[in-house]
Amino acid sequence: MIFSKKKVITAYTVEQCMKCGMLTKRGFVKGDVLFADISDCGACKGRVRIAKIFGETLT
Ligand SMILES: [Zn+2]
């Protein structure tokens, strides 16, 4: 196996409920768009939006 010097980046999506503020971090899924309404909150049925998309570098 050839080891590359390329950094491996894992992307994450942070979802936030607009009503109760609950944050959920999950793996980024293709098609995720910042500030998109994606689902209903499991706790309060409020709107859940994508609050942040970021990548972490694995070394
Ligand atoms: Zn909520």
PDB file of N, CA and C and ligand atoms in Angstrom, residues 16-22 40-48, ligand 1:
ATOM      1  N   GLN A  16     -29.435  22.243  13.928  1.00  0.00           N
ATOM      2  CA  GLN A  16     -29.920  22.950  15.114  1.00  0.00           C
ATOM      3  C   GLN A  16     -31.408  23.211  14.998  1.00  0.00           C
ATOM      4  N   CYS A  17     -32.106  22.909  16.072  1.00  0.00           N
ATOM      5  CA  CYS A  17     -33.528  23.202  16.126  1.00  0.00           C
ATOM      6  C   CYS A  17     -33.710  24.701  16.335  1.00  0.00           C
ATOM      7  N   MET A  18     -34.537  25.309  15.504  1.00  0.00           N
ATOM      8  CA  MET A  18     -34.757  26.751  15.594  1.00  0.00           C
ATOM      9  C   MET A  18     -35.602  27.123  16.807  1.00  0.00           C
ATOM     10  N   LYS A  19     -36.269  26.147  17.372  1.00  0.00           N
ATOM     11  CA  LYS A  19     -37.181  26.435  18.478  1.00  0.00           C
ATOM     12  C   LYS A  19     -36.527  26.213  19.843  1.00  0.00           C
ATOM     13  N   CYS A  20     -35.976  25.027  20.035  1.00  0.00           N
ATOM     14  CA  CYS A  20     -35.402  24.729  21.350  1.00  0.00           C
ATOM     15  C   CYS A  20     -33.874  24.785  21.343  1.00  0.00           C
ATOM     16  N   GLY A  21     -33.295  24.915  20.161  1.00  0.00           N
ATOM     17  CA  GLY A  21     -31.849  25.094  20.091  1.00  0.00           C
ATOM     18  C   GLY A  21     -31.029  23.830  20.201  1.00  0.00           C
ATOM     19  N   MET A  22     -31.683  22.685  20.192  1.00  0.00           N
ATOM     20  CA  MET A  22     -30.956  21.432  20.308  1.00  0.00           C
ATOM     21  C   MET A  22     -30.015  21.220  19.129  1.00  0.00           C
ATOM     22  N   ASP A  40     -37.990  17.797  11.318  1.00  0.00           N
ATOM     23  CA  ASP A  40     -38.641  18.298  12.519  1.00  0.00           C
ATOM     24  C   ASP A  40     -37.877  17.806  13.734  1.00  0.00           C
ATOM     25  N   CYS A  41     -37.830  18.663  14.734  1.00  0.00           N
ATOM     26  CA  CYS A  41     -37.143  18.318  15.972  1.00  0.00           C
ATOM     27  C   CYS A  41     -37.849  17.158  16.671  1.00  0.00           C
ATOM     28  N   GLY A  42     -37.068  16.191  17.127  1.00  0.00           N
ATOM     29  CA  GLY A  42     -37.655  15.053  17.819  1.00  0.00           C
ATOM     30  C   GLY A  42     -38.198  15.412  19.184  1.00  0.00           C
ATOM     31  N   ALA A  43     -37.720  16.516  19.744  1.00  0.00           N
ATOM     32  CA  ALA A  43     -38.133  16.901  21.092  1.00  0.00           C
ATOM     33  C   ALA A  43     -39.325  17.849  21.094  1.00  0.00           C
ATOM     34  N   CYS A  44     -39.320  18.845  20.189  1.00  0.00           N
ATOM     35  CA  CYS A  44     -40.358  19.872  20.273  1.00  0.00           C
ATOM     36  C   CYS A  44     -41.115  20.069  18.967  1.00  0.00           C
ATOM     37  N   LYS A  45     -40.792  19.310  17.955  1.00  0.00           N
ATOM     38  CA  LYS A  45     -41.434  19.407  16.645  1.00  0.00           C
ATOM     39  C   LYS A  45     -41.152  20.730  15.927  1.00  0.00           C
ATOM     40  N   GLY A  46     -40.165  21.453  16.418  1.00  0.00           N
ATOM     41  CA  GLY A  46     -39.765  22.692  15.752  1.00  0.00           C
ATOM     42  C   GLY A  46     -38.982  22.397  14.485  1.00  0.00           C
ATOM     43  N   ARG A  47     -38.663  23.449  13.747  1.00  0.00           N
ATOM     44  CA  ARG A  47     -37.889  23.275  12.525  1.00  0.00           C
ATOM     45  C   ARG A  47     -36.421  23.059  12.847  1.00  0.00           C
ATOM     46  N   VAL A  48     -35.852  22.085  12.184  1.00  0.00           N
ATOM     47  CA  VAL A  48     -34.428  21.824  12.354  1.00  0.00           C
ATOM     48  C   VAL A  48     -33.710  22.249  11.086  1.00  0.00           C
TER      49      VAL A  48
HETATM   50 ZN    ZN B   1     -36.543  21.426  19.218  1.00  0.00          ZN
END
